[in-house]
mmCIF file of C-alpha atoms in Angstrom:
data_model
loop_
_atom_site.group_PDB
_atom_site.id
_atom_site.type_symbol
_atom_site.label_atom_id
_atom_site.label_comp_id
_atom_site.label_asym_id
_atom_site.label_seq_id
_atom_site.Cartn_x
_atom_site.Cartn_y
_atom_site.Cartn_z
ATOM 1 C CA UNK B 124 -22.122 144.417 17.919
ATOM 2 C CA UNK B 125 -22.271 141.309 20.207
ATOM 3 C CA UNK B 126 -24.604 139.632 17.436
ATOM 4 C CA UNK B 127 -22.193 140.958 14.444
ATOM 5 C CA UNK B 128 -18.840 139.627 16.775
ATOM 6 C CA UNK B 129 -20.781 135.676 17.461
ATOM 7 C CA UNK B 130 -20.053 137.104 21.154
ATOM 8 C CA UNK B 131 -22.582 134.425 23.162
ATOM 9 C CA UNK B 132 -21.490 135.496 26.667
ATOM 10 C CA UNK B 133 -22.517 139.187 26.045
ATOM 11 C CA UNK B 134 -26.018 137.887 23.896
ATOM 12 C CA UNK B 135 -27.009 135.961 26.953
ATOM 13 C CA UNK B 136 -26.073 138.389 29.528
ATOM 14 C CA UNK B 137 -28.655 140.866 27.435
ATOM 15 C CA UNK B 138 -30.897 139.030 26.352
ATOM 16 C CA UNK B 139 -31.098 135.745 28.213
ATOM 17 C CA UNK B 140 -31.895 133.326 25.244
ATOM 18 C CA UNK B 141 -31.022 132.718 21.841
ATOM 19 C CA UNK B 142 -34.290 132.445 20.895
ATOM 20 C CA UNK B 143 -35.107 135.959 22.071
ATOM 21 C CA UNK B 144 -32.038 137.530 20.250
ATOM 22 C CA UNK B 145 -32.756 135.320 17.291
ATOM 23 C CA UNK B 146 -36.386 137.218 17.063
ATOM 24 C CA UNK B 147 -34.790 140.610 17.955
ATOM 25 C CA UNK B 148 -32.050 140.280 15.128
ATOM 26 C CA UNK B 149 -34.231 138.298 12.271
ATOM 27 C CA UNK B 150 -32.181 134.864 12.022
ATOM 28 C CA UNK B 151 -29.492 133.245 13.961
ATOM 29 C CA UNK B 152 -26.398 134.482 12.349
ATOM 30 C CA UNK B 153 -24.826 137.531 10.386
ATOM 31 C CA UNK B 154 -26.048 135.560 7.305
ATOM 32 C CA UNK B 155 -29.374 136.600 8.130
ATOM 33 C CA UNK B 156 -29.079 139.675 9.548
ATOM 34 C CA UNK B 157 -27.390 140.548 6.010
ATOM 35 C CA UNK B 158 -30.438 139.088 4.322
ATOM 36 C CA UNK B 159 -33.233 141.222 6.053
ATOM 37 C CA UNK B 160 -31.083 144.392 5.200
ATOM 38 C CA UNK B 161 -30.275 143.251 1.641
ATOM 39 C CA UNK B 162 -34.104 142.840 1.157
ATOM 40 C CA UNK B 163 -34.831 146.287 2.546
ATOM 41 C CA UNK B 164 -32.365 147.476 0.218
ATOM 42 C CA UNK B 165 -33.371 145.975 -2.384
ATOM 43 C CA UNK B 166 -37.210 147.309 -1.580
ATOM 44 C CA UNK B 167 -36.013 150.949 -1.185
ATOM 45 C CA UNK B 168 -33.850 150.806 -5.027
ATOM 46 C CA UNK B 169 -37.268 149.558 -6.619
ATOM 47 C CA UNK B 170 -39.446 152.835 -4.771
ATOM 48 C CA UNK B 171 -36.877 154.987 -6.267
ATOM 49 C CA UNK B 172 -35.632 156.524 -3.260
ATOM 50 C CA UNK B 173 -33.141 158.961 -3.215
ATOM 51 C CA UNK B 174 -31.082 157.936 0.325
ATOM 52 C CA UNK B 175 -31.309 155.463 2.633
ATOM 53 C CA UNK B 176 -29.801 156.353 6.413
ATOM 54 C CA UNK B 177 -27.716 153.841 8.224
ATOM 55 C CA UNK B 178 -27.344 154.655 12.396
ATOM 56 C CA UNK B 179 -23.529 154.219 13.011
ATOM 57 C CA UNK B 180 -24.311 153.188 16.515
ATOM 58 C CA UNK B 181 -24.365 150.484 19.165
ATOM 59 C CA UNK B 182 -26.113 150.621 22.923
ATOM 60 C CA UNK B 183 -27.770 147.841 24.962
ATOM 61 C CA UNK B 184 -30.511 149.028 27.294
ATOM 62 C CA UNK B 185 -28.507 149.331 30.422
ATOM 63 C CA UNK B 186 -25.518 151.442 28.663
ATOM 64 C CA UNK B 187 -28.579 154.084 27.946
ATOM 65 C CA UNK B 188 -28.434 154.281 31.530
ATOM 66 C CA UNK B 189 -25.024 154.144 32.893
ATOM 67 C CA UNK B 190 -23.263 155.967 29.706
ATOM 68 C CA UNK B 191 -20.687 153.562 30.345
ATOM 69 C CA UNK B 192 -19.919 151.860 26.702
ATOM 70 C CA UNK B 193 -18.881 148.198 26.094
ATOM 71 C CA UNK B 194 -17.176 149.067 22.587
ATOM 72 C CA UNK B 195 -15.647 151.821 21.395
ATOM 73 C CA UNK B 196 -16.310 153.999 18.585
ATOM 74 C CA UNK B 197 -13.633 152.472 16.751
ATOM 75 C CA UNK B 198 -14.933 149.405 16.962
ATOM 76 C CA UNK B 199 -18.423 150.633 16.334
ATOM 77 C CA UNK B 200 -17.085 152.334 13.087
ATOM 78 C CA UNK B 201 -15.177 149.438 11.847
ATOM 79 C CA UNK B 202 -17.881 146.694 12.376
ATOM 80 C CA UNK B 203 -20.364 149.183 10.887
ATOM 81 C CA UNK B 204 -18.300 149.497 7.675
ATOM 82 C CA UNK B 205 -17.915 146.030 7.538
ATOM 83 C CA UNK B 206 -21.634 145.517 7.440
ATOM 84 C CA UNK B 207 -21.843 148.285 4.679
ATOM 85 C CA UNK B 208 -19.319 147.017 2.831
ATOM 86 C CA UNK B 209 -21.148 143.482 2.781
ATOM 87 C CA UNK B 210 -24.182 144.873 1.792
ATOM 88 C CA UNK B 211 -23.163 147.409 -0.997
ATOM 89 C CA UNK B 212 -20.399 145.706 -2.894
ATOM 90 C CA UNK B 213 -21.159 144.513 -6.444
ATOM 91 C CA UNK B 214 -24.773 146.090 -6.156
ATOM 92 C CA UNK B 215 -25.572 148.764 -8.594
ATOM 93 C CA UNK B 216 -28.235 151.315 -6.491
ATOM 94 C CA UNK B 217 -28.351 154.185 -7.163
ATOM 95 C CA UNK B 218 -29.237 155.989 -4.141
ATOM 96 C CA UNK B 219 -27.288 157.866 -1.848
ATOM 97 C CA UNK B 220 -26.082 156.418 1.543
ATOM 98 C CA UNK B 221 -26.399 158.837 4.140
ATOM 99 C CA UNK B 222 -24.555 157.814 7.465
ATOM 100 C CA UNK B 223 -26.433 159.053 10.895
ATOM 101 C CA UNK B 224 -24.843 160.188 13.860
ATOM 102 C CA UNK B 225 -26.583 158.848 17.550
ATOM 103 C CA UNK B 226 -25.353 160.139 20.916
ATOM 104 C CA UNK B 227 -23.515 156.520 21.537
ATOM 105 C CA UNK B 228 -21.155 154.760 20.761
ATOM 106 C CA UNK B 229 -19.985 155.122 17.265
ATOM 107 C CA UNK B 230 -20.637 158.310 14.715
ATOM 108 C CA UNK B 231 -21.267 160.836 17.418
ATOM 109 C CA UNK B 232 -19.976 163.860 15.205
ATOM 110 C CA UNK B 233 -17.764 164.882 18.073
ATOM 111 C CA UNK B 234 -14.585 163.662 16.948
ATOM 112 C CA UNK B 235 -13.256 164.087 13.468
ATOM 113 C CA UNK B 236 -10.815 161.174 13.345
ATOM 114 C CA UNK B 237 -13.897 158.763 13.624
ATOM 115 C CA UNK B 238 -16.308 160.715 10.849
ATOM 116 C CA UNK B 239 -13.042 160.378 8.677
ATOM 117 C CA UNK B 240 -12.324 156.624 9.571
ATOM 118 C CA UNK B 241 -15.623 155.826 8.861
ATOM 119 C CA UNK B 242 -16.178 157.529 5.075
ATOM 120 C CA UNK B 243 -12.853 156.196 4.721
ATOM 121 C CA UNK B 244 -13.854 152.405 5.679
ATOM 122 C CA UNK B 245 -16.872 152.306 3.663
ATOM 123 C CA UNK B 246 -16.534 151.897 -0.131
ATOM 124 C CA UNK B 247 -19.432 152.914 -1.692
ATOM 125 C CA UNK B 248 -18.954 155.896 -3.799
ATOM 126 C CA UNK B 249 -22.680 157.602 -3.062
ATOM 127 C CA UNK B 250 -21.357 158.075 0.456
ATOM 128 C CA UNK B 251 -22.388 160.779 2.990
ATOM 129 C CA UNK B 252 -23.466 162.244 6.292
ATOM 130 C CA UNK B 253 -26.963 162.501 7.521
ATOM 131 C CA UNK B 254 -26.649 164.914 10.457
ATOM 132 C CA UNK B 255 -29.371 164.644 13.518
ATOM 133 C CA UNK B 256 -28.911 168.128 15.223
ATOM 134 C CA UNK B 257 -31.084 166.722 18.600
ATOM 135 C CA UNK B 258 -28.673 163.847 18.732
ATOM 136 C CA UNK B 259 -25.532 166.081 18.395
ATOM 137 C CA UNK B 260 -27.358 168.558 21.113
ATOM 138 C CA UNK B 261 -27.469 164.977 23.222
ATOM 139 C CA UNK B 262 -23.644 164.572 23.507
ATOM 140 C CA UNK B 263 -23.401 167.626 25.394
ATOM 141 C CA UNK B 264 -24.935 167.197 29.072
ATOM 142 C CA UNK B 265 -24.286 170.762 29.865
ATOM 143 C CA UNK B 266 -26.666 172.518 27.429
ATOM 144 C CA UNK B 267 -28.979 174.820 28.943
ATOM 145 C CA UNK B 268 -30.531 176.598 26.130
ATOM 146 C CA UNK B 269 -31.131 176.158 22.175
ATOM 147 C CA UNK B 270 -28.078 179.018 21.709
ATOM 148 C CA UNK B 271 -25.921 177.671 23.730
ATOM 149 C CA UNK B 272 -26.692 174.194 21.173
ATOM 150 C CA UNK B 273 -26.581 175.991 18.116
ATOM 151 C CA UNK B 274 -23.279 177.331 18.992
ATOM 152 C CA UNK B 275 -22.192 173.642 20.211
ATOM 153 C CA UNK B 276 -23.351 172.693 16.669
ATOM 154 C CA UNK B 277 -21.443 175.200 15.248
ATOM 155 C CA UNK B 278 -18.262 174.333 16.914
ATOM 156 C CA UNK B 279 -18.555 170.332 15.900
ATOM 157 C CA UNK B 280 -18.950 171.858 12.491
ATOM 158 C CA UNK B 281 -15.893 173.960 12.895
ATOM 159 C CA UNK B 282 -13.930 170.700 13.826
ATOM 160 C CA UNK B 283 -14.954 168.532 10.967
ATOM 161 C CA UNK B 284 -13.850 171.262 8.682
ATOM 162 C CA UNK B 285 -14.022 169.846 5.159
ATOM 163 C CA UNK B 286 -15.310 167.153 6.571
ATOM 164 C CA UNK B 287 -18.534 168.922 6.521
ATOM 165 C CA UNK B 288 -18.974 169.009 2.746
ATOM 166 C CA UNK B 289 -20.008 164.687 3.296
ATOM 167 C CA UNK B 290 -23.198 166.033 5.241
ATOM 168 C CA UNK B 291 -26.026 165.532 2.795
ATOM 169 C CA UNK B 292 -29.181 165.874 5.020
ATOM 170 C CA UNK B 293 -30.310 167.276 8.173
ATOM 171 C CA UNK B 294 -32.654 165.787 10.796
ATOM 172 C CA UNK B 295 -33.790 168.884 12.615
ATOM 173 C CA UNK B 296 -35.286 168.727 15.981
ATOM 174 C CA UNK B 297 -34.004 169.724 19.500
ATOM 175 C CA UNK B 298 -33.117 168.016 22.625
ATOM 176 C CA UNK B 299 -31.801 169.478 25.533
ATOM 177 C CA UNK B 300 -31.906 166.659 28.051
ATOM 178 C CA UNK B 301 -28.501 166.940 29.487
ATOM 179 C CA UNK B 302 -30.211 167.432 34.024
ATOM 180 C CA UNK B 303 -32.263 164.681 33.100
ATOM 181 C CA UNK B 304 -29.417 162.301 31.955
ATOM 182 C CA UNK B 305 -27.452 163.710 35.131
ATOM 183 C CA UNK B 306 -30.000 162.924 37.202
ATOM 184 C CA UNK B 307 -30.624 159.142 36.172
ATOM 185 C CA UNK B 308 -26.842 158.487 35.265
ATOM 186 C CA UNK B 309 -26.801 155.324 37.693
ATOM 187 C CA UNK B 310 -26.458 151.211 37.109
ATOM 188 C CA UNK B 311 -29.345 150.430 35.543
ATOM 189 C CA UNK B 312 -32.417 150.350 37.625
ATOM 190 C CA UNK B 313 -34.406 147.118 38.594
ATOM 191 C CA UNK B 314 -35.786 146.334 34.837
ATOM 192 C CA UNK B 315 -37.746 143.250 33.886
ATOM 193 C CA UNK B 316 -36.644 139.700 33.306
ATOM 194 C CA UNK B 317 -38.998 139.873 29.263
ATOM 195 C CA UNK B 318 -36.723 141.087 27.226
ATOM 196 C CA UNK B 319 -39.109 142.982 25.243
ATOM 197 C CA UNK B 320 -40.626 144.342 28.164
ATOM 198 C CA UNK B 321 -37.396 145.693 29.458
ATOM 199 C CA UNK B 322 -37.020 146.798 25.992
ATOM 200 C CA UNK B 323 -40.019 149.210 26.516
ATOM 201 C CA UNK B 324 -38.875 150.715 29.848
ATOM 202 C CA UNK B 325 -35.787 151.672 28.074
ATOM 203 C CA UNK B 326 -37.459 153.051 25.251
ATOM 204 C CA UNK B 327 -39.405 155.207 27.499
ATOM 205 C CA UNK B 328 -36.188 156.655 29.101
ATOM 206 C CA UNK B 329 -34.534 156.785 26.066
ATOM 207 C CA UNK B 330 -37.371 159.243 24.793
ATOM 208 C CA UNK B 331 -36.761 161.463 27.540
ATOM 209 C CA UNK B 332 -33.002 161.929 26.395
ATOM 210 C CA UNK B 333 -33.815 162.068 22.640
ATOM 211 C CA UNK B 334 -36.497 164.570 23.089
ATOM 212 C CA UNK B 335 -37.352 165.424 19.390
ATOM 213 C CA UNK B 336 -38.823 168.537 19.810
ATOM 214 C CA UNK B 337 -39.197 171.601 17.590
ATOM 215 C CA UNK B 338 -36.206 174.087 17.466
ATOM 216 C CA UNK B 339 -37.883 177.289 18.476
ATOM 217 C CA UNK B 340 -34.158 179.574 18.084
ATOM 218 C CA UNK B 341 -34.089 180.832 14.492
ATOM 219 C CA UNK B 342 -30.545 180.981 14.922
ATOM 220 C CA UNK B 343 -30.885 177.410 13.903
ATOM 221 C CA UNK B 344 -30.744 178.823 10.068
ATOM 222 C CA UNK B 345 -27.196 179.669 10.469
ATOM 223 C CA UNK B 346 -26.547 175.987 10.654
ATOM 224 C CA UNK B 347 -28.607 175.054 8.119
ATOM 225 C CA UNK B 348 -27.286 177.882 5.402
ATOM 226 C CA UNK B 349 -23.806 176.992 6.791
ATOM 227 C CA UNK B 350 -24.637 173.570 5.606
ATOM 228 C CA UNK B 351 -26.499 174.123 2.072
ATOM 229 C CA UNK B 352 -28.033 170.412 2.844
ATOM 230 C CA UNK B 353 -29.866 167.930 0.104
ATOM 231 C CA UNK B 354 -32.586 167.232 2.294
ATOM 232 C CA UNK B 355 -34.046 168.689 5.414
ATOM 233 C CA UNK B 356 -36.196 166.413 7.062
ATOM 234 C CA UNK B 357 -38.601 167.915 10.206
ATOM 235 C CA UNK B 358 -37.855 164.566 12.808
ATOM 236 C CA UNK B 359 -40.591 165.547 15.598
ATOM 237 C CA UNK B 360 -42.418 163.862 18.107
ATOM 238 C CA UNK B 361 -45.768 163.711 18.804
ATOM 239 C CA UNK B 362 -48.457 161.704 19.834
ATOM 240 C CA UNK B 363 -50.950 162.063 16.945
ATOM 241 C CA UNK B 364 -51.331 163.589 13.792
ATOM 242 C CA UNK B 365 -52.697 166.968 15.732
ATOM 243 C CA UNK B 366 -49.933 167.076 17.801
ATOM 244 C CA UNK B 367 -47.219 166.808 14.957
ATOM 245 C CA UNK B 368 -49.062 169.222 12.986
ATOM 246 C CA UNK B 369 -49.045 171.819 15.849
ATOM 247 C CA UNK B 370 -45.030 170.861 16.619
ATOM 248 C CA UNK B 371 -44.614 171.354 12.714
ATOM 249 C CA UNK B 372 -45.925 174.751 12.883
ATOM 250 C CA UNK B 373 -43.654 175.623 15.122
ATOM 251 C CA UNK B 374 -40.873 174.701 13.638
ATOM 252 C CA UNK B 375 -41.292 175.968 10.317
ATOM 253 C CA UNK B 376 -42.635 179.351 11.695
ATOM 254 C CA UNK B 377 -38.786 179.338 13.490
ATOM 255 C CA UNK B 378 -37.193 178.730 10.011
ATOM 256 C CA UNK B 379 -39.354 181.979 8.366
ATOM 257 C CA UNK B 380 -38.167 184.102 11.188
ATOM 258 C CA UNK B 381 -35.431 186.539 11.125
#
């Protein structure tokens, strides 16, 4: 958001110097970011991708600790739609554009009016939502079990009502990290001065929030059946191929149980 808005005060606060944020964002200004993303889209088109995913979210390292957002959902959605329209208007892409929810400012799939606002502002016709189940669970710090989490997902689907027809894909995993978040909800701790070292520390913290663990409660099938997505992605964390096979087996077996 701050790079897009050319807010140098906040950029200096976060990155310390222009060289670092230019390295992070791939250039000096919006045009550099647009160029980089358009090249990615063109590459996806040449590869015959069926869909691309855009994360509609904004969060700084510090906000990942404080949960006090610098920008509102409305601001993030509006600027994201602006960027998407600059990338897609006038292009002849054939793939779907699926916009994904996260548990930060922006699209988190807890406010139907925000979801509707985003869908209305994005011009691209072949658009939809990639509903990330684990990210949605992360928006409720009171969840204690997978059963509670599944019930919560259904409540959010109920609230979105007819908007659910835009859900074309699911990222399937679970995160029950509310207690961890509440224990670490504070002013950001002392972090390294170097941005990329600070990013590494913050990323480890985020992995304790957004855990990407396999779902083990077969009740999740009711969510999948209700949505009937075109795409079901087992988005699971693992340190190596062997662990990846193990967690994938756990989740696929869950979907086989009654």
